[in-house]
Coordinates of C-alpha atoms in Angstrom, one line a residue:
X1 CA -5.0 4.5 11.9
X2 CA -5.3 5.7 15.7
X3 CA -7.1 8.8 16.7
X4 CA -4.1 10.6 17.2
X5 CA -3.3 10.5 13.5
X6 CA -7.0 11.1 12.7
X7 CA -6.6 14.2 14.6
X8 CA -3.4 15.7 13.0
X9 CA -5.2 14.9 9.9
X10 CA -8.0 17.1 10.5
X11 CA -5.8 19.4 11.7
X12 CA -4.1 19.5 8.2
X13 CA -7.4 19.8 6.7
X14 CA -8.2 22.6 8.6
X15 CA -5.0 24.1 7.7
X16 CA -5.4 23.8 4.4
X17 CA -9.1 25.6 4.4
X18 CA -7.9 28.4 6.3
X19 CA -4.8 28.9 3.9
X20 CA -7.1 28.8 0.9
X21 CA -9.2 31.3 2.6
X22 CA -6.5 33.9 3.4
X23 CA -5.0 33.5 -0.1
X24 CA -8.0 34.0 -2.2
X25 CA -8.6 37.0 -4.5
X26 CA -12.8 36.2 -4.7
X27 CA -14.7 37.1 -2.0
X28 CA -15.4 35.1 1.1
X29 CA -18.1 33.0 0.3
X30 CA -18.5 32.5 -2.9
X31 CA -14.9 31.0 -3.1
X32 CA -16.2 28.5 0.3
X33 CA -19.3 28.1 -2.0
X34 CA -17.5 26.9 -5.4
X35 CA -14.1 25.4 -3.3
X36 CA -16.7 23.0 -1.7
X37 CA -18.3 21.7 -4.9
X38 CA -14.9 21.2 -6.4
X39 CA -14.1 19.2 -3.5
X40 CA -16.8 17.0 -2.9
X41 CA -16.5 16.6 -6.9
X42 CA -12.8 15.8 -7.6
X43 CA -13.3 13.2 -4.7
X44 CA -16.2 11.8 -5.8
X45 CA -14.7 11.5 -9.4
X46 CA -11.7 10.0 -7.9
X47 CA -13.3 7.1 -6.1
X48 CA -15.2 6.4 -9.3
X49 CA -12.4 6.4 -12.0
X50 CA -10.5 4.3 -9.7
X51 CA -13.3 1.9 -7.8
X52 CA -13.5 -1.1 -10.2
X53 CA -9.7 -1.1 -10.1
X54 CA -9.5 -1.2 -6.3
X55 CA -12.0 -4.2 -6.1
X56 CA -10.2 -6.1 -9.2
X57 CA -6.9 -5.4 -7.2
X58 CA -7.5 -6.4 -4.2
X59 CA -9.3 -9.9 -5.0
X60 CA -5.8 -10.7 -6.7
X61 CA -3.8 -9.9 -4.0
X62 CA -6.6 -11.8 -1.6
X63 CA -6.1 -14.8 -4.5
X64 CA -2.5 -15.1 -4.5
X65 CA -2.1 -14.9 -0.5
X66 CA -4.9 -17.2 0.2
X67 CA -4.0 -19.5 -2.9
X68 CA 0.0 -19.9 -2.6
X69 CA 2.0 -21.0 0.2
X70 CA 5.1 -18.5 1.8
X71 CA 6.3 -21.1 3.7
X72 CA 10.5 -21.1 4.1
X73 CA 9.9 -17.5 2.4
X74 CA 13.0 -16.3 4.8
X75 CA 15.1 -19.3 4.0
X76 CA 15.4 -17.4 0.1
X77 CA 16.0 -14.3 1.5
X78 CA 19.0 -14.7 3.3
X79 CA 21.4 -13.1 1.1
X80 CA 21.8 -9.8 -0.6
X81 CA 23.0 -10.7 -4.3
X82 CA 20.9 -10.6 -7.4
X83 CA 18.5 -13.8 -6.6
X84 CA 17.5 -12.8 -2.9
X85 CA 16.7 -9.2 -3.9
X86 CA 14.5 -10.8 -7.0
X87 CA 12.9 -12.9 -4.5
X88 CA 12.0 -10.1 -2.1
X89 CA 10.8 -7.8 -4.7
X90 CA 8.7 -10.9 -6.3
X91 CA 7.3 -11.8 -2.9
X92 CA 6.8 -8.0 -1.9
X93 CA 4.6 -7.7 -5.4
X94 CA 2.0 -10.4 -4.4
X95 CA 1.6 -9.4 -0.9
X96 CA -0.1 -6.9 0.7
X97 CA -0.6 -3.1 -0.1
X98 CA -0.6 -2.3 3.3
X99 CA 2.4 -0.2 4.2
X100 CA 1.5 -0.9 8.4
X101 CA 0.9 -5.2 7.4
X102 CA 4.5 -4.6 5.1
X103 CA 6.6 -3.6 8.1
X104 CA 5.2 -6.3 10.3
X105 CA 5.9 -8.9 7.9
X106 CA 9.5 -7.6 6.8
X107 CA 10.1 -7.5 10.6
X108 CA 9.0 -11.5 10.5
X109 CA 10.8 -12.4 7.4
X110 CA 14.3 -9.8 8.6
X111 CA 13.6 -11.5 12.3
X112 CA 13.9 -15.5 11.0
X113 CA 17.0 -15.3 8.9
X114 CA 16.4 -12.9 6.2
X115 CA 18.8 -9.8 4.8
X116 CA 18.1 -6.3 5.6
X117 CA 18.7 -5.9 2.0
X118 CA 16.3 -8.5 0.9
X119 CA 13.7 -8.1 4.0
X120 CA 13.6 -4.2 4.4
X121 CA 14.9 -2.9 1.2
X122 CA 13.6 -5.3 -1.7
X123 CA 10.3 -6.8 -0.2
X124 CA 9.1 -4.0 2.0
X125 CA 9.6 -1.5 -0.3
X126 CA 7.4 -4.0 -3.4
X127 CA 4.7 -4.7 -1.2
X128 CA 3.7 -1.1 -0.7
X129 CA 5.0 0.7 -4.5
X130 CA 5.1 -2.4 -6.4
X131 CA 1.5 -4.4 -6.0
X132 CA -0.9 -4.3 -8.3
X133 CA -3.9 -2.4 -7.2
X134 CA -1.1 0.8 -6.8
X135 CA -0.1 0.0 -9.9
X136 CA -4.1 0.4 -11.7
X137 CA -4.8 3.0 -9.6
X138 CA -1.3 4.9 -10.9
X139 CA -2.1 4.2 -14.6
X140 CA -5.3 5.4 -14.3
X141 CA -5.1 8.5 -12.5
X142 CA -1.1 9.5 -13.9
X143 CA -1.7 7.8 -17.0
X144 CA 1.2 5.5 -18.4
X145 CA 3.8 7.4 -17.9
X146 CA 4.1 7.3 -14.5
X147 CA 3.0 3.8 -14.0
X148 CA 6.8 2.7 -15.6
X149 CA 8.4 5.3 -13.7
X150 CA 7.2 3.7 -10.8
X151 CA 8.0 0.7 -11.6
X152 CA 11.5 1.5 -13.3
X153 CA 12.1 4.0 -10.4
X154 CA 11.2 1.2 -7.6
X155 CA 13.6 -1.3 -8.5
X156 CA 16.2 1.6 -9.0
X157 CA 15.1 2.7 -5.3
X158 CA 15.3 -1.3 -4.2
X159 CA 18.9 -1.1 -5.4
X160 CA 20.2 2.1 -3.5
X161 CA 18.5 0.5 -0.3
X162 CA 20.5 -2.7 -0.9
X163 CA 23.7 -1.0 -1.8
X164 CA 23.3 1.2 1.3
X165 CA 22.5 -1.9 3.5
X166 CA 25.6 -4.3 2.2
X167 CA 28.3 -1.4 2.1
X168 CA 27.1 1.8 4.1
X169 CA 25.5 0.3 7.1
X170 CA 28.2 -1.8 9.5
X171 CA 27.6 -5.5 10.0
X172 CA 27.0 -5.3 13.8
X173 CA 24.0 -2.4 13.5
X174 CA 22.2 -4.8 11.6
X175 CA 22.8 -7.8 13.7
X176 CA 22.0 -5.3 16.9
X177 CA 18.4 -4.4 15.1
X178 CA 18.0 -8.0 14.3
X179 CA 18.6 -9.2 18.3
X180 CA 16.2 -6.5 19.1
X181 CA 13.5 -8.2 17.4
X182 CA 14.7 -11.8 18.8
X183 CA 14.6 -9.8 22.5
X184 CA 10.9 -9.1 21.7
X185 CA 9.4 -12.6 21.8
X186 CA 6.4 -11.7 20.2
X187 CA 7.0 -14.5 17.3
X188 CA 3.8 -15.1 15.4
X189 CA 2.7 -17.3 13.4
X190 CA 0.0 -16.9 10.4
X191 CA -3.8 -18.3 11.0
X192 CA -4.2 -20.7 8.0
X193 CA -7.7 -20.5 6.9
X194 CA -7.8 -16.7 6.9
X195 CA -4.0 -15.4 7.1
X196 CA -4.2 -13.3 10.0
X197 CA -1.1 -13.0 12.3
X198 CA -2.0 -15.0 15.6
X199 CA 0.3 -15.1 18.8
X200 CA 0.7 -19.0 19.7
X201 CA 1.3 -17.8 23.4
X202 CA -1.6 -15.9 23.2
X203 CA -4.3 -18.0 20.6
X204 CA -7.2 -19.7 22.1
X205 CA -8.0 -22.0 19.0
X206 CA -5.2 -24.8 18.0
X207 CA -5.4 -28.3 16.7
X208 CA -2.5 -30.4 16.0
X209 CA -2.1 -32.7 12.4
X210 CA 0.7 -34.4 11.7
X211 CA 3.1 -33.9 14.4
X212 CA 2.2 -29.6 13.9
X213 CA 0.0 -27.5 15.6
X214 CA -1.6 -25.0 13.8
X215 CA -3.0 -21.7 15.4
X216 CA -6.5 -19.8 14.7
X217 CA -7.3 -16.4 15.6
X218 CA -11.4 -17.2 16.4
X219 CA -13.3 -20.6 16.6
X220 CA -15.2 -20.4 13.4
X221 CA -11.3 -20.3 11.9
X222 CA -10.8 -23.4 13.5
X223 CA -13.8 -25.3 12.6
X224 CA -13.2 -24.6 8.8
X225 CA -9.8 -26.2 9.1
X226 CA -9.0 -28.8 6.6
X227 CA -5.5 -29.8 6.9
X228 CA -5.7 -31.7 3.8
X229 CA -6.5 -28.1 1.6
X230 CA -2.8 -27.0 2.5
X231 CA -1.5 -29.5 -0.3
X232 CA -4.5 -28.2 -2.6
X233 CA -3.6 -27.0 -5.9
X234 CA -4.2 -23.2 -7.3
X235 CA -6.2 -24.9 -9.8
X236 CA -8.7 -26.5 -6.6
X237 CA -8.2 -23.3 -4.6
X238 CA -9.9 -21.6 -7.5
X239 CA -12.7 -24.1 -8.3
X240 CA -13.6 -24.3 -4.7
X241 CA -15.8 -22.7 -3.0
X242 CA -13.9 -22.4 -0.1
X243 CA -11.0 -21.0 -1.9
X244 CA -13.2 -18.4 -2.7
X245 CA -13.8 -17.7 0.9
X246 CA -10.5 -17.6 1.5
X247 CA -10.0 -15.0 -0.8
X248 CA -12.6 -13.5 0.1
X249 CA -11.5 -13.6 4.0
X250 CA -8.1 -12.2 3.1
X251 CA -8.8 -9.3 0.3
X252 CA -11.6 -8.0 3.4
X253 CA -8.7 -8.0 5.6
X254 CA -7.1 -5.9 2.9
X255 CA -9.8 -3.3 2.8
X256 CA -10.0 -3.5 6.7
X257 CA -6.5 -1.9 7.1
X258 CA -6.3 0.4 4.2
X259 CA -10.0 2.0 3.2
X260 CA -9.6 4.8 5.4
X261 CA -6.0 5.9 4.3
X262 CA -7.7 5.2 0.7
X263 CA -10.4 7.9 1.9
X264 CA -8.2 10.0 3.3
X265 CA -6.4 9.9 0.1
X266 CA -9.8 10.7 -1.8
X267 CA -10.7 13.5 0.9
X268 CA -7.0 15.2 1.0
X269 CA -7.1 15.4 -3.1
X270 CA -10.5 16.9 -3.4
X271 CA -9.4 19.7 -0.3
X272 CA -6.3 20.6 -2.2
X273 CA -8.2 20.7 -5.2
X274 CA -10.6 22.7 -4.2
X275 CA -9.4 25.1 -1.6
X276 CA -5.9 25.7 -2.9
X277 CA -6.0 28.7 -5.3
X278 CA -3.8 28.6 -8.1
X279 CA -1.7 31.8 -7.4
X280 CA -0.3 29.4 -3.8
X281 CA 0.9 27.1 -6.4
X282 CA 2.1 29.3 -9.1
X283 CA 4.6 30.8 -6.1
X284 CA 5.5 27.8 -4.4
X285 CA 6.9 25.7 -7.7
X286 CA 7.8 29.3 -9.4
X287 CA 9.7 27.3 -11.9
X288 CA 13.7 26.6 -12.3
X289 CA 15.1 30.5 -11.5
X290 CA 18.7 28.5 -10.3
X291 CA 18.3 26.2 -13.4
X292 CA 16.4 22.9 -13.9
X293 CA 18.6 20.4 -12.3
X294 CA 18.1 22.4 -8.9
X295 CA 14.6 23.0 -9.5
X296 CA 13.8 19.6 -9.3
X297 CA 16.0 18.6 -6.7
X298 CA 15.0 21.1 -4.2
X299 CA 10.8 19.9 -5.1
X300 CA 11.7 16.1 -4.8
X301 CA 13.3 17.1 -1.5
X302 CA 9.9 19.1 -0.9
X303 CA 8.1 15.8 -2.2
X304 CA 9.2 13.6 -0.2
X305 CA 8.8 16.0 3.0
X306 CA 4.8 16.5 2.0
X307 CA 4.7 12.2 1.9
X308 CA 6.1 12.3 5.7
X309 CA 3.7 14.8 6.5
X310 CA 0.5 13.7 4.8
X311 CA 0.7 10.4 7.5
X312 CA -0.9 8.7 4.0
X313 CA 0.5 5.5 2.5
X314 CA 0.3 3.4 0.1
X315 CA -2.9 3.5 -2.8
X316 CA -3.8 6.3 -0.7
X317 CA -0.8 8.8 -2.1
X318 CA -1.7 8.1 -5.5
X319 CA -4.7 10.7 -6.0
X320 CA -3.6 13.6 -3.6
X321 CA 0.1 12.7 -6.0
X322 CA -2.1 13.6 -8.6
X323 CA -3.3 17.1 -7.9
X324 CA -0.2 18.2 -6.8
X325 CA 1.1 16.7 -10.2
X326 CA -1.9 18.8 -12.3
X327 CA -0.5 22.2 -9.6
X328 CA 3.3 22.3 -10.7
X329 CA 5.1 19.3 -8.8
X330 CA 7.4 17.7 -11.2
X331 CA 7.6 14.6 -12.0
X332 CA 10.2 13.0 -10.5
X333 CA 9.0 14.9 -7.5
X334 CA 5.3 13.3 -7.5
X335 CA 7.4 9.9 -7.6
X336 CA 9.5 11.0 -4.7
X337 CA 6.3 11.9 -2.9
X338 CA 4.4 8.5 -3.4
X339 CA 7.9 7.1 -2.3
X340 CA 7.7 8.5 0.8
X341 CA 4.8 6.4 2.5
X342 CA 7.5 4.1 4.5
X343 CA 8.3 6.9 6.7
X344 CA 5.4 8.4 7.7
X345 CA 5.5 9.2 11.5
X346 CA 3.5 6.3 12.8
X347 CA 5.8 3.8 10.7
X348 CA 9.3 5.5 11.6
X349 CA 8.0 4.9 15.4
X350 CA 7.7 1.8 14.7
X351 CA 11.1 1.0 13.4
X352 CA 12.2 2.3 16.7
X353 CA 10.2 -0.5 18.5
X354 CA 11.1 -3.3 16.4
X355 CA 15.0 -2.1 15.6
X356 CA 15.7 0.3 18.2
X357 CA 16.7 4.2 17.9
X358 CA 19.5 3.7 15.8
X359 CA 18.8 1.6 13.2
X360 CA 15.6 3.1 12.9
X361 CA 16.9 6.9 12.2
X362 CA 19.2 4.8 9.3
X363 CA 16.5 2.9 7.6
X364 CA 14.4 5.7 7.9
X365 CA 16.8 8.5 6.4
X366 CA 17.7 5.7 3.4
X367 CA 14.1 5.8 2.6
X368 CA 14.5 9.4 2.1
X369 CA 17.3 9.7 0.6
X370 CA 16.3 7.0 -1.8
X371 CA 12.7 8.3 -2.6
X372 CA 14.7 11.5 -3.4
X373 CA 17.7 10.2 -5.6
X374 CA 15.5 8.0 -7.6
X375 CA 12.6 10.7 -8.5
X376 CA 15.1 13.0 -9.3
X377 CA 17.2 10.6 -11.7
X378 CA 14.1 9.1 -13.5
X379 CA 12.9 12.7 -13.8
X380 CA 15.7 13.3 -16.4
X381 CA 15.8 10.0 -17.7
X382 CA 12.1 10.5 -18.5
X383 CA 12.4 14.2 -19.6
X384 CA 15.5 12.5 -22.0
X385 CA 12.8 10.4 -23.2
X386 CA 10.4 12.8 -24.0
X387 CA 7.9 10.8 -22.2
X388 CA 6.8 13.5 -19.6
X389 CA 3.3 13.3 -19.6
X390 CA 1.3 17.2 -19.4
X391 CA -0.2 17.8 -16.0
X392 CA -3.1 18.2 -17.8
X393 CA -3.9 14.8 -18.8
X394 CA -4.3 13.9 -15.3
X395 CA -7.5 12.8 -13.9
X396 CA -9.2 14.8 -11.4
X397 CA -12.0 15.7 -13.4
X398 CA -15.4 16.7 -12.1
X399 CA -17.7 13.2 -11.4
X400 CA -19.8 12.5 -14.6
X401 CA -22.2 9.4 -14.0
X402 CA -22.3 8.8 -18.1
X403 CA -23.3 5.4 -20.0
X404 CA -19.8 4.3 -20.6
X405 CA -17.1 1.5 -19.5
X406 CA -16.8 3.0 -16.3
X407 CA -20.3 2.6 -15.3
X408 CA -19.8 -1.0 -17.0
X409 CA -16.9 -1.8 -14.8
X410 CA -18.2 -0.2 -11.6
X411 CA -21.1 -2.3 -11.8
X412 CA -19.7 -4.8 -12.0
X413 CA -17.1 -4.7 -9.4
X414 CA -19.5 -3.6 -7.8
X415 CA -21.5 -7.0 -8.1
X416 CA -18.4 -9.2 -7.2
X417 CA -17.4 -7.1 -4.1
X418 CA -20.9 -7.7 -2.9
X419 CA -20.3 -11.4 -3.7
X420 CA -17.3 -11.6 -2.2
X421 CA -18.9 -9.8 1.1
X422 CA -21.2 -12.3 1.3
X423 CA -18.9 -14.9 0.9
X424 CA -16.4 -13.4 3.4
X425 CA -19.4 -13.4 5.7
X426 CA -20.9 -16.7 5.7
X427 CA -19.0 -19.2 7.7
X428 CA -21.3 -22.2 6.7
X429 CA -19.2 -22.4 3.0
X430 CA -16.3 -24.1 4.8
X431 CA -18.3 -26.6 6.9
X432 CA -20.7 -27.3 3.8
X433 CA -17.2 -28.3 1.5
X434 CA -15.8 -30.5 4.8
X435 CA -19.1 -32.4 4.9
X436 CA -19.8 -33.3 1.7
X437 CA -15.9 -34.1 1.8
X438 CA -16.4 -36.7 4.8
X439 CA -19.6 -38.0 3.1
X440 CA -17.9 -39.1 -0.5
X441 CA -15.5 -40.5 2.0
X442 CA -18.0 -42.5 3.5

């Protein structure tokens, strides 16, 4: 994130102190007294219900992008039917949970061939609601509930941006947005020991094998370069120890882009938490007065509005999703919300770069009008269901460090993030492989 979005973020925070403060009944400090322990305590209790997960989930998605090719990815994504929009979504789910690395890689994917449908509806949209580490982090702050919704409600919301890409949006808009990204000529290619994007016009590292030059974005990238490992199996990848690394290399650059919007996440939850007093939320969602159909219209409307605002994405929605969950929003709303993290600010400006103004303003306001539709139709489908979870079951619960699985599983995530630190760290592992490689050769 840049520093203008840190500052409009502690602006909101600021905002949302003051407001608690002019709404409280309790006097002055005693409320800032007990609204500060509840805030450093519902983020602290956060972070540790939902640490193990994070670790767990992002060494599989390092795993599957450091193990599997995406090679001619674009080349089954040129359609829109059934199969390309399975592919998308399938590719979206074992990428990255960064909502920033999505865009730049649907741009690639949209750029070489690919549908809008397939590119910027089905993949974008799965790499950011779809992934796994979301998906742990939903179940166990939501509970189960919500983790089908999401996952029912994002291929519902897949479908309505593929439907409004085939027969809403005209033919020549797309092609315009895609010859705005050809007009760029900022094609990249991926660095393949550690998966970051790398200019060719740009790179100082490349070696050529085999009639192909490959690309590194830093020397020591180069040097652990073994052409042969691009034929390697999963199976090798993951009795290697340099496949380790590689994981290793690309789940850090995983927690690189997103531990501060995960933070932030932590941080905004525990403020609300804490500094919100009830009687704010018992006014704002007063309950259905023009009947319940309206009622939750109006609040997924609201929902998705707060995701624009909050300039969070991705994991990081989940636990601020949460509190306003246990406060009132419904709960297609809170899905609605958490939808919303493709249209934050810094993203739609984006779309303007790549696409231009006017696609931009229509991929941005299908987003919206997606995230809105489909958390208010699963709401009822849900509610027919009688699957609703009670805002009460979620978990924002004060911290307790007790002798339980959660310690057990912190500890040892704990232990293998460490590992994989250190492995992500030493650039000897690479080397050591290649030599004993060339000596058995020998």
């Amino acid at each position: 994130m840049e520093k203008k979005e840190y500052a409009i973020l502690a602006v909101i925070a600021l905002a949302t102190v003051a407001l608690g403060v002019l709404t409280t009944s309790k006097p002055l400090w005693p409320f800032f007294v007990e609204s500060t322990r509840q805030f450093l305590t519902t983020t602290a209790a956060m972070a540790w219900i939902t640490w193990w997960a994070l670790v767990i989930g992002f060494a599989i998605a390092g795993g599957v992008e450091a193990w599997t090719s995406d090679e001619k990815v674009s080349d089954l994504l040129e359609g829109h039917g059934f199969r390309e929009i399975g592919y998308g979504s399938l590719f979206g789910f074992v990428s990255s949970s960064c909502s920033y690395s999505a865009i730049a890689t649907a741009k690639n994917l949209f750029k070489k061939g690919g549908s809008a449908a397939a590119t910027l509806g089905a993949f974008m949209f799965a790499s950011t609601n779809l992934v796994i580490e979301i998906g742990i982090v939903i179940y166990l702050l939501l509970g189960w509930q919500f983790l089908v919704a999401d996952v029912v409600g994002g291929f519902m919301l897949i479908g309505l941006m593929a439907f409004g890409f085939v027969y809403l949006t005209p033919d020549e808009v797309i092609e315009q947005a895609r010859e705005n990204i050809q007009d760029e000529g900022d094609s990249t290619v991926q660095d393949p020991v550690c998966g970051m994007e790398v200019d060719p016009e740009e790179a100082d590292y490349s070696t050529e094998h085999d009639g192909q030059t490959y690309y590194f974005c830093s020397q020591s990238c180069k040097d652990s370069f073994d052409p042969e490992e691009a034929n390697t199996t999963i199976r090798e990848q993951a009795t290697s120890l340099s496949g380790w690394k590689a994981l290793a290399d690309k789940q850090w650059s995983e927690w690189g882009m997103l531990w501060d919007e995960i933070a932030i996440g932590f941080i905004f939850a525990g403020l609300i938490a804490g500094f919100i007093p009830e009687s704010v939320w018992t006014s704002v969602f007063s309950g259905p007065t023009f009947g319940l159909p309206v009622y939750v219209f109006w609040t997924a409307v609201l929902g998705a509005v707060i995701g624009v605002a909050t300039f969070v994405c991705s994991v990081g929605n989940v636990p601020f999703g949460a509190v306003l969950y246990a406060n009132g929003l419904p709960f297609g709303s809170v899905l609605s919300y958490i939808y919303a993290d493709l249209i934050v600010p810094p993203i739609m400006d984006a779309y303007r770069e790549y696409y231009g103004t006017k696609f931009a303003a229509i991929l941005s306001g299908m987003i919206f009008v997606s995230a809105v539709l489909t958390g208010f139709v699963i709401h009822f489908i849900f509610l027919g269901a009688g699957v609703i979870p009670d805002p009460s079951s979620v978990q924002i619960a004060e911290v307790k460090i007790e002798m339980n699985y959660k310690m057990v599983l912190n500890v040892l995530a704990t232990v293998f993030f460490l590992f994989l630190y250190w492995l992500h760290r030493s650039d000897s592992i690479g080397e050591e492989e290649h030599g004993e490689h060339a000596h058995t050769a020998d």
